Structures are given as structure tokens and as C-alpha cells.
mmCIF file with all atom_site columns, C-alpha atoms in Angstrom:
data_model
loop_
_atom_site.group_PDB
_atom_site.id
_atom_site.type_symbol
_atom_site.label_atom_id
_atom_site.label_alt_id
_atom_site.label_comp_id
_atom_site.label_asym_id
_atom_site.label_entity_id
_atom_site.label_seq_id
_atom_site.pdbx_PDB_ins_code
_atom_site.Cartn_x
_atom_site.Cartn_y
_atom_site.Cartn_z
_atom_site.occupancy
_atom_site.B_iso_or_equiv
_atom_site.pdbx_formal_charge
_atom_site.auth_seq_id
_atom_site.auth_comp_id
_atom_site.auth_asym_id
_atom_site.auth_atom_id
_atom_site.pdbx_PDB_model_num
ATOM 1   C CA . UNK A 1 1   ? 45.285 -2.599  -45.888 1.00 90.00 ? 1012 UNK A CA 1
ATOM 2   C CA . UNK A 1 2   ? 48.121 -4.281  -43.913 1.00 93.00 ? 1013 UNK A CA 1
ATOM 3   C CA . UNK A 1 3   ? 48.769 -2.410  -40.699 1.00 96.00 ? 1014 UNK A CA 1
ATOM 4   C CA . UNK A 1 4   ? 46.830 -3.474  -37.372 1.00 96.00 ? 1015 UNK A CA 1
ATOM 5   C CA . UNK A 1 5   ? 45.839 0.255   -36.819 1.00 96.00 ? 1016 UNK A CA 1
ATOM 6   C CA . UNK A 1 6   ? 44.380 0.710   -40.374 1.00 95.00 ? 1017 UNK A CA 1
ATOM 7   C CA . UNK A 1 7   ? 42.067 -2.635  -39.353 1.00 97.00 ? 1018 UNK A CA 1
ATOM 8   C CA . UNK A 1 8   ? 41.019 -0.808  -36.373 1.00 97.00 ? 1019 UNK A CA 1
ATOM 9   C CA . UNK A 1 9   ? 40.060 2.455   -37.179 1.00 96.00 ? 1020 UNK A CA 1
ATOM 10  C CA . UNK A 1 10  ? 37.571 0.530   -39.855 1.00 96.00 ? 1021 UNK A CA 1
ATOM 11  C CA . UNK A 1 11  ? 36.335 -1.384  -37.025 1.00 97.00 ? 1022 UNK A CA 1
ATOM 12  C CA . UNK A 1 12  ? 35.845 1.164   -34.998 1.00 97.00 ? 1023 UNK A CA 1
ATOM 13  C CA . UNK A 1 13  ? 34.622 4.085   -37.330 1.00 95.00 ? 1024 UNK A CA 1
ATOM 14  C CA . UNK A 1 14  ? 32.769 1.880   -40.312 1.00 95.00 ? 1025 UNK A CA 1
ATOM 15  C CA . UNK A 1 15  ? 29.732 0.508   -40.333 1.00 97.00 ? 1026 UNK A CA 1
ATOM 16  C CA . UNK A 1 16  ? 29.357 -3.030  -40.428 1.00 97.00 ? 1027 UNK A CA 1
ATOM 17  C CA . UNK A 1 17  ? 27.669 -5.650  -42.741 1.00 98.00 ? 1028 UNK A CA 1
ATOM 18  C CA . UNK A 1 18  ? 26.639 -9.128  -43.021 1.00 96.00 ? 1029 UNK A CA 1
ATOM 19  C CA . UNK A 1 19  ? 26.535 -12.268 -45.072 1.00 96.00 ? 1030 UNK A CA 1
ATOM 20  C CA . UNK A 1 20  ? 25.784 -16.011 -44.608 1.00 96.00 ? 1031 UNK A CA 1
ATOM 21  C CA . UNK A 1 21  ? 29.972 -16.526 -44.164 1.00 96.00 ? 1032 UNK A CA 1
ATOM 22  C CA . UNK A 1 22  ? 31.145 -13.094 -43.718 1.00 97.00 ? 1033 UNK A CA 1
ATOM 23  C CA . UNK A 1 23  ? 30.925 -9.884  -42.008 1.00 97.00 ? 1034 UNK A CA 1
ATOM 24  C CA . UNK A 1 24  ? 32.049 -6.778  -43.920 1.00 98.00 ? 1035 UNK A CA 1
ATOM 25  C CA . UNK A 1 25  ? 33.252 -3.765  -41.719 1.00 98.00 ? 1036 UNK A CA 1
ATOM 26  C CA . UNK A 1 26  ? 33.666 -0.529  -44.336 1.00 97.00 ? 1037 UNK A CA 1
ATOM 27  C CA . UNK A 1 27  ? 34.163 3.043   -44.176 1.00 96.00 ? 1038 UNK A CA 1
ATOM 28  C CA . UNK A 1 28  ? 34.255 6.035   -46.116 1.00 95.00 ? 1039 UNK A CA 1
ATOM 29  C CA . UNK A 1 29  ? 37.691 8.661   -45.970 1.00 93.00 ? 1040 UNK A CA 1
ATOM 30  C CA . UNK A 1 30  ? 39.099 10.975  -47.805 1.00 90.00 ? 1041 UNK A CA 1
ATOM 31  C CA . UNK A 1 31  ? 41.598 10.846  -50.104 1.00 92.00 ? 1042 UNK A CA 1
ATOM 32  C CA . UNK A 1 32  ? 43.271 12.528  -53.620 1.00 92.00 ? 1043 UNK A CA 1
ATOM 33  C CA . UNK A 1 33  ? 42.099 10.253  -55.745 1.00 90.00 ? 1044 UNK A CA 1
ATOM 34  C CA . UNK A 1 34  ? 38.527 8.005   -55.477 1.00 91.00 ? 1045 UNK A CA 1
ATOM 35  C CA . UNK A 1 35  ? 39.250 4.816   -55.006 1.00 94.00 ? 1046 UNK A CA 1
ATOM 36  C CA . UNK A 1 36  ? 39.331 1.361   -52.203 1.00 96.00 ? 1047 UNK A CA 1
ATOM 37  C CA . UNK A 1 37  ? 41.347 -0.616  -50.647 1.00 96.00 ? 1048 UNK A CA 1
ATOM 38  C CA . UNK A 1 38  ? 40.585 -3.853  -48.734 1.00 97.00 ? 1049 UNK A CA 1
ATOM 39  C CA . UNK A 1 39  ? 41.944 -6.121  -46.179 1.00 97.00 ? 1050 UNK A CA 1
ATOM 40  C CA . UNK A 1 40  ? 40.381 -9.664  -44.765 1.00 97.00 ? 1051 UNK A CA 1
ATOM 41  C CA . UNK A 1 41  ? 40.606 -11.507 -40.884 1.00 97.00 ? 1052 UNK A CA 1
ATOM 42  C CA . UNK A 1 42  ? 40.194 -15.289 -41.141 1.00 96.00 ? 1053 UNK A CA 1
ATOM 43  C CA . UNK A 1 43  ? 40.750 -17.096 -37.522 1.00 95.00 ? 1054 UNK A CA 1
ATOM 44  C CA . UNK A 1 44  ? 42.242 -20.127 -36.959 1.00 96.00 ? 1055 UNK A CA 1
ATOM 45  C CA . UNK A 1 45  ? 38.560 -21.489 -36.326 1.00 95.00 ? 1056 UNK A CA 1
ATOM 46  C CA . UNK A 1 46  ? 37.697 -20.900 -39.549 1.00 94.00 ? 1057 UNK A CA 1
ATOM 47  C CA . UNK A 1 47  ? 40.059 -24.113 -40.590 1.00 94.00 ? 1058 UNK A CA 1
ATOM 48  C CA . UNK A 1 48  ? 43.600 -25.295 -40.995 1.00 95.00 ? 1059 UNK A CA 1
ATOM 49  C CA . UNK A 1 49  ? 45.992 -22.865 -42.858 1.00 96.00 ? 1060 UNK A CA 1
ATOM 50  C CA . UNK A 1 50  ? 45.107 -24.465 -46.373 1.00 95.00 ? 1061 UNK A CA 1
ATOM 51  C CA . UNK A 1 51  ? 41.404 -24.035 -45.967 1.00 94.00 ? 1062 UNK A CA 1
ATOM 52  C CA . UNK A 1 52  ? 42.223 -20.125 -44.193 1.00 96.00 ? 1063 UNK A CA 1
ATOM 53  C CA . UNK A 1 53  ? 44.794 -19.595 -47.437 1.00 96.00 ? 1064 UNK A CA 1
ATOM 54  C CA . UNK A 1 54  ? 41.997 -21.033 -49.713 1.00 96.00 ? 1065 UNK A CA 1
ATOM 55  C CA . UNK A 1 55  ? 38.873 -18.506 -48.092 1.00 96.00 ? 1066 UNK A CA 1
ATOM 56  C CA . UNK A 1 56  ? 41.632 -15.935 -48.674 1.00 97.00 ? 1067 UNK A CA 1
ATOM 57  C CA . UNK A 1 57  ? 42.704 -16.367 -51.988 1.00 97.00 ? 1068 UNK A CA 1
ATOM 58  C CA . UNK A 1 58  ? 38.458 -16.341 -53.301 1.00 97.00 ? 1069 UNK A CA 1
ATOM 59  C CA . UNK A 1 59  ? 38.040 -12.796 -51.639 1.00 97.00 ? 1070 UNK A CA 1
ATOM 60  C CA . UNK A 1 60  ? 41.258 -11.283 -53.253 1.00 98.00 ? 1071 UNK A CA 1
ATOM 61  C CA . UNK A 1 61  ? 39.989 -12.848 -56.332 1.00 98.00 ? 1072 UNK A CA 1
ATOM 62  C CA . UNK A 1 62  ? 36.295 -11.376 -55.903 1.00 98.00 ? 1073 UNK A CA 1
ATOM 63  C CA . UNK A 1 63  ? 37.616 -8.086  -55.725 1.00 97.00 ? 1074 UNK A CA 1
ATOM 64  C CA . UNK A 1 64  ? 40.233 -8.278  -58.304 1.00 97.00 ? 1075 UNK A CA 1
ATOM 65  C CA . UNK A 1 65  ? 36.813 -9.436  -60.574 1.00 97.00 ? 1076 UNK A CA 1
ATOM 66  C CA . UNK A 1 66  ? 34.465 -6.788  -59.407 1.00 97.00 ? 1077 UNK A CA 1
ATOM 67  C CA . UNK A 1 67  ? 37.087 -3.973  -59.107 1.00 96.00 ? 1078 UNK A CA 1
ATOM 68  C CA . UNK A 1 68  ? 35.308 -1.998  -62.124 1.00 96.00 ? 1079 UNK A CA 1
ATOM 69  C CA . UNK A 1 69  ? 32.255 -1.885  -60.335 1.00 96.00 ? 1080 UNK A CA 1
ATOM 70  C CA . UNK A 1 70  ? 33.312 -1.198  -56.861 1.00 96.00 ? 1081 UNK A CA 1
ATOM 71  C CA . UNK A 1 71  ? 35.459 1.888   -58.474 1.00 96.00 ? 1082 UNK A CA 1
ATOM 72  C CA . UNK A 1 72  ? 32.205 3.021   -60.080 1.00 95.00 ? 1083 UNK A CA 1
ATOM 73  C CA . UNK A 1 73  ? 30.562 2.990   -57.011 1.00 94.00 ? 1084 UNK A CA 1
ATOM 74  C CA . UNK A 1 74  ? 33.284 4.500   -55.480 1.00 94.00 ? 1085 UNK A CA 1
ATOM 75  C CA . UNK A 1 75  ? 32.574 7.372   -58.069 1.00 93.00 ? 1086 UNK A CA 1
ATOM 76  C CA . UNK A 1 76  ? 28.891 7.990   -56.906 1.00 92.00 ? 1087 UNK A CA 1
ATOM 77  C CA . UNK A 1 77  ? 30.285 8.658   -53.574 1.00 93.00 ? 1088 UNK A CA 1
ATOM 78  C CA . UNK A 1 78  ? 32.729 11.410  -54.443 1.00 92.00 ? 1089 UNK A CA 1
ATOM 79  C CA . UNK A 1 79  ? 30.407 12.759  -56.701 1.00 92.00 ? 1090 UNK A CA 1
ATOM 80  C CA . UNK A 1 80  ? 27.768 12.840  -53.703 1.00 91.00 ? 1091 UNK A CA 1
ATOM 81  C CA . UNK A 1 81  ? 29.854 14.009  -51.098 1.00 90.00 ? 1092 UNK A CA 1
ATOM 82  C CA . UNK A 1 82  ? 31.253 16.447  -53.511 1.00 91.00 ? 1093 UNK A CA 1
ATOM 83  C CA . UNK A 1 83  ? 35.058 15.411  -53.137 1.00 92.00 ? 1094 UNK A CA 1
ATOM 84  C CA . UNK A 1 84  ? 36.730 12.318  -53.569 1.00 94.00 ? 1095 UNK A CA 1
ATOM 85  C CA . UNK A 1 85  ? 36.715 9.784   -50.940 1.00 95.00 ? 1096 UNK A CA 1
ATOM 86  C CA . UNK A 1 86  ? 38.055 6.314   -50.554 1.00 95.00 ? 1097 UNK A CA 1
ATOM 87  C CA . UNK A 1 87  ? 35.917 3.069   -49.550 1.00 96.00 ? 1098 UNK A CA 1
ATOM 88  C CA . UNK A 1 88  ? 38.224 0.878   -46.743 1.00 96.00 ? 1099 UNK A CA 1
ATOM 89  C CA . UNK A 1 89  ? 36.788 -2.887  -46.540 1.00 97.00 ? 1100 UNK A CA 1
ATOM 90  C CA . UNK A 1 90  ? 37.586 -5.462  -44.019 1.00 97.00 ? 1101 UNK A CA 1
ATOM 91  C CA . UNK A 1 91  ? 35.968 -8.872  -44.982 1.00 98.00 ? 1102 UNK A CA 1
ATOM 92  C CA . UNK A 1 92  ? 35.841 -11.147 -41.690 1.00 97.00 ? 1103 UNK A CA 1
ATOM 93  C CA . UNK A 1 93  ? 35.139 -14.777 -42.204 1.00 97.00 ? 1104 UNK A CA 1
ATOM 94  C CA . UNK A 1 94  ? 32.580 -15.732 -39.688 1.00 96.00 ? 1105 UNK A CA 1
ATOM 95  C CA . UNK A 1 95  ? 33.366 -18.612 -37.915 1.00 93.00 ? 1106 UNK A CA 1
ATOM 96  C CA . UNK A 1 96  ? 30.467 -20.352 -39.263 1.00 92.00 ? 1107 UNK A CA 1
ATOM 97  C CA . UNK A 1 97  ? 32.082 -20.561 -42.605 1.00 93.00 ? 1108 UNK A CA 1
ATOM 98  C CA . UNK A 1 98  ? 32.120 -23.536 -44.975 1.00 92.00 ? 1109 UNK A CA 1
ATOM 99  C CA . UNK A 1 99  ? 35.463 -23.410 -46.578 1.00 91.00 ? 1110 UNK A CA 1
ATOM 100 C CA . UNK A 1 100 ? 35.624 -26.557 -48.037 1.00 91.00 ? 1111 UNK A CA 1
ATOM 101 C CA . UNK A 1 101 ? 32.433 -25.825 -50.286 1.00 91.00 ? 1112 UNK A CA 1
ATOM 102 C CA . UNK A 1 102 ? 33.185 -22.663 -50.596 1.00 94.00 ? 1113 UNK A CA 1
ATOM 103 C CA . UNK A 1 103 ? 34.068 -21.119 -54.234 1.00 96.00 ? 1114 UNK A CA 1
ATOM 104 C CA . UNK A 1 104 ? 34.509 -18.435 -56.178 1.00 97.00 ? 1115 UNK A CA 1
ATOM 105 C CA . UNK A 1 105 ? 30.370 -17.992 -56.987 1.00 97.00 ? 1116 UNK A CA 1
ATOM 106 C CA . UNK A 1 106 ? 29.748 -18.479 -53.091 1.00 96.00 ? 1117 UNK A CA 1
ATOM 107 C CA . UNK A 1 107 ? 31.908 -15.890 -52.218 1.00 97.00 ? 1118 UNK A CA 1
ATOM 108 C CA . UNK A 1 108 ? 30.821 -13.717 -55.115 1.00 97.00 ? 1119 UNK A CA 1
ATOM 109 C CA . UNK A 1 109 ? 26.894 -14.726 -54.616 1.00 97.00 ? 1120 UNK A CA 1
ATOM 110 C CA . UNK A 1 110 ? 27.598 -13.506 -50.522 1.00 96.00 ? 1121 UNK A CA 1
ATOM 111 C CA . UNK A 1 111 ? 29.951 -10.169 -51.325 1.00 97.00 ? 1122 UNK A CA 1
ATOM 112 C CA . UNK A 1 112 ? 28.751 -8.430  -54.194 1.00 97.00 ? 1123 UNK A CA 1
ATOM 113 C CA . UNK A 1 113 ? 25.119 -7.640  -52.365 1.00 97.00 ? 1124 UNK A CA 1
ATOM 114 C CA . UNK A 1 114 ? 26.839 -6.801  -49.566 1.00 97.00 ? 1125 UNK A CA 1
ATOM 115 C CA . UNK A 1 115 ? 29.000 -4.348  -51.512 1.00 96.00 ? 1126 UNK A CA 1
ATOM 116 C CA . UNK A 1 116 ? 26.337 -2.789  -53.577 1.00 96.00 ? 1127 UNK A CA 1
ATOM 117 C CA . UNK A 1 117 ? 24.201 -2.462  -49.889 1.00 96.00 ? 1128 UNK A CA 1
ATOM 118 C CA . UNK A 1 118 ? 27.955 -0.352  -48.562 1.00 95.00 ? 1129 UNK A CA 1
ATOM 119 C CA . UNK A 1 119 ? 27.516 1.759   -51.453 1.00 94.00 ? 1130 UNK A CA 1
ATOM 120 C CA . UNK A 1 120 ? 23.674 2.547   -51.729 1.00 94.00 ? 1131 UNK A CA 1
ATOM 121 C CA . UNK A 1 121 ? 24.217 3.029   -47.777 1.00 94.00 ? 1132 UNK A CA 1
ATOM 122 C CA . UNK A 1 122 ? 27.336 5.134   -47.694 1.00 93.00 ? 1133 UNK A CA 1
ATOM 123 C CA . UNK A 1 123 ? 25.859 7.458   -49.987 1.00 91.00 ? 1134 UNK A CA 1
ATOM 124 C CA . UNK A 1 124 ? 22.939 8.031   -48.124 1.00 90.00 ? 1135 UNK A CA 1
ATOM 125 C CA . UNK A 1 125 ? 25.195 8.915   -45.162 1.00 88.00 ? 1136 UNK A CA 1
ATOM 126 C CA . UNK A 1 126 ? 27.440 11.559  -47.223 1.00 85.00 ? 1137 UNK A CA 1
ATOM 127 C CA . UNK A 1 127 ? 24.288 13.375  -49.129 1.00 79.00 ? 1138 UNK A CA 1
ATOM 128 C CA . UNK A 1 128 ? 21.333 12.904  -47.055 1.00 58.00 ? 1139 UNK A CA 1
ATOM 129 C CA . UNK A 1 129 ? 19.816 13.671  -43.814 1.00 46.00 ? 1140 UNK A CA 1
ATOM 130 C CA . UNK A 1 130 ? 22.697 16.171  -42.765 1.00 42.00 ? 1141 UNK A CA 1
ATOM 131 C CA . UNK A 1 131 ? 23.151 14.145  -39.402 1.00 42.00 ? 1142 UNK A CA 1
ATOM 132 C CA . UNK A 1 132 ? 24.104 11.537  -41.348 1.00 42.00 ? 1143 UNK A CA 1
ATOM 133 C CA . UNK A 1 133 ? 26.532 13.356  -43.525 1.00 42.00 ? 1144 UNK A CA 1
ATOM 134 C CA . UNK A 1 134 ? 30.629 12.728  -42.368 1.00 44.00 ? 1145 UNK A CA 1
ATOM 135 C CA . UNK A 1 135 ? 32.609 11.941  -44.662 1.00 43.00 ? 1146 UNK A CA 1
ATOM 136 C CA . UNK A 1 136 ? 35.348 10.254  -42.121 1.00 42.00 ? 1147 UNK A CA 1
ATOM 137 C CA . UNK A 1 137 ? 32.899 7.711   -41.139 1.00 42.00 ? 1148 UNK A CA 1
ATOM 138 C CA . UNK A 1 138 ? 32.830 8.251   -37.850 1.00 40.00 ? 1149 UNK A CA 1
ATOM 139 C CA . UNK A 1 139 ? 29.348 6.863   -36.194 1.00 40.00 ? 1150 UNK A CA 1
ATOM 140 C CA . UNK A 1 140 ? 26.769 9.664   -35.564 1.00 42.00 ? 1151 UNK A CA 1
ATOM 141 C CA . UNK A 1 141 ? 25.294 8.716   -32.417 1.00 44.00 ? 1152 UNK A CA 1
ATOM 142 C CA . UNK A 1 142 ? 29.238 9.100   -30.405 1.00 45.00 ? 1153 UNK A CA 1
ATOM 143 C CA . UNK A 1 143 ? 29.895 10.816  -27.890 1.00 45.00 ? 1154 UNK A CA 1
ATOM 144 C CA . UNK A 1 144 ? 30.954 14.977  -28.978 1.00 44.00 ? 1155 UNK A CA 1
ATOM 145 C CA . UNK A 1 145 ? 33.491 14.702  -25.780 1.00 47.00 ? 1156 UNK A CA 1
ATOM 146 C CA . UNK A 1 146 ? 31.969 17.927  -24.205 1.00 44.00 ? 1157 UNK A CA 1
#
């Protein structure tokens, strides 16, 4: 994800997630072909540029690692929702963040639950309780605009 609007409609349509040092907004679209794409926010009161460049590097590395996995769970979804769908992360750093002890086990130790939690939880969303079911992610409890 690189575009400001593509940041926003995850924040504003996904669900959101915690860790210790992050907060994970995702959300489930449509697509041609199953498969995710993520993006990361880390403020300028998370550190100085190295330590911001340092957070940043570990979380492209933790999914370039646990791609296989992600793309299986990926799978599961399209096979629940019957069509394939896309997962969209964006990985906040919470302010609260340790950079300087952080590595690439931390970050791996922190995302990978919260990953697996996105996936078992998406997938109850798309092929459970029918109010539940959307597969553009939008939150159930909105507003119809009637």
C-alpha cells in the first residue's frame, strides 16, 4: 500500500488489532487473485529516523518471512467466502514502542498472533453469522444511510 487513501479506507472499513508495540488495522476486499498487501505508520514519537527506518525495516522483513503462511490463510478466506479476496494490513507502531530492543523475534513474537487472530476472525465474518458476512469489510453496526 502506498497511497494516503488506500491507508484510510483500511482505517476506516477494517477491523483493528493489537499488540504490546503495535496496532494492526486489516480488511478483507475483493480481488482476481487471493492474495495481501501491507503498508506500516511509524510517528516521529516513535524515535529518530534511524530507530523509525530500523522498526520499519523488521516489519517488511516479518512479512517477507511469513508470506507463505499469510497467503495460506489468505486461501481459507476465499475458499470461505467462496471467491477470492485480498487481506490489506496497516501495522501502526504504537508510540509506546521500544525500538532500540526491538528485533526481528520481537516483532515476529508480537505480529504473527496477531495475524493468525485477522485470519481466524475474518473468516468468521465472511462464513458465519450472515450479519457478519461482507466481504468489503465494511463494519456491520454503520449506519444503512436511509
Amino acid at each position: 500500500m502506498r497511497k494516503r487513501p488506500e491507508y484510510l479506507v483500511c482505517y476506516e472499513e477494517g477491523r483493528r488489532f493489537a499488540s504490546r508495540s503495535f496496532m494492526v488495522f486489516a480488511r478483507v476486499c475483493p480481488c482476481d487473485e487471493p492474495g495481501f498487501r501491507f503498508g506500516m505508520a511509524v510517528s516521529k514519537k516513535v524515535g529518530s529516523a534511524v530507530r523509525r527506518n530500523r522498526v520499519k525495516r523488521l516489519i517488511r522483513e516479518f512479512f517477507r518471512l511469513r508470506q507463505v503462511g499469510i497467503r495460506e490463510g489468505v486461501a481459507k478466506l476465499s475458499a470461505v467466502a467462496g471467491a477470492p479476496v485480498c487481506l490489506e494490513f496497516v501495522c501502526v507502531v504504537k508510540r509506546s514502542a521500544r525500538p532500540e530492543s526491538m528485533d526481528l523475534a520481537v516483532v515476529d513474537e508480537e505480529l504473527w498472533p496477531v495475524v493468525n487472530k485477522v485470519v481466524k476472525t475474518m473468516g468468521k465474518r465472511l462464513g458465519g453469522d450472515p450479519a457478519h458476512r461482507d466481504v468489503q469489510g465494511a463494519r456491520r453496526n454503520q449506519p444503512s444511510g436511509n
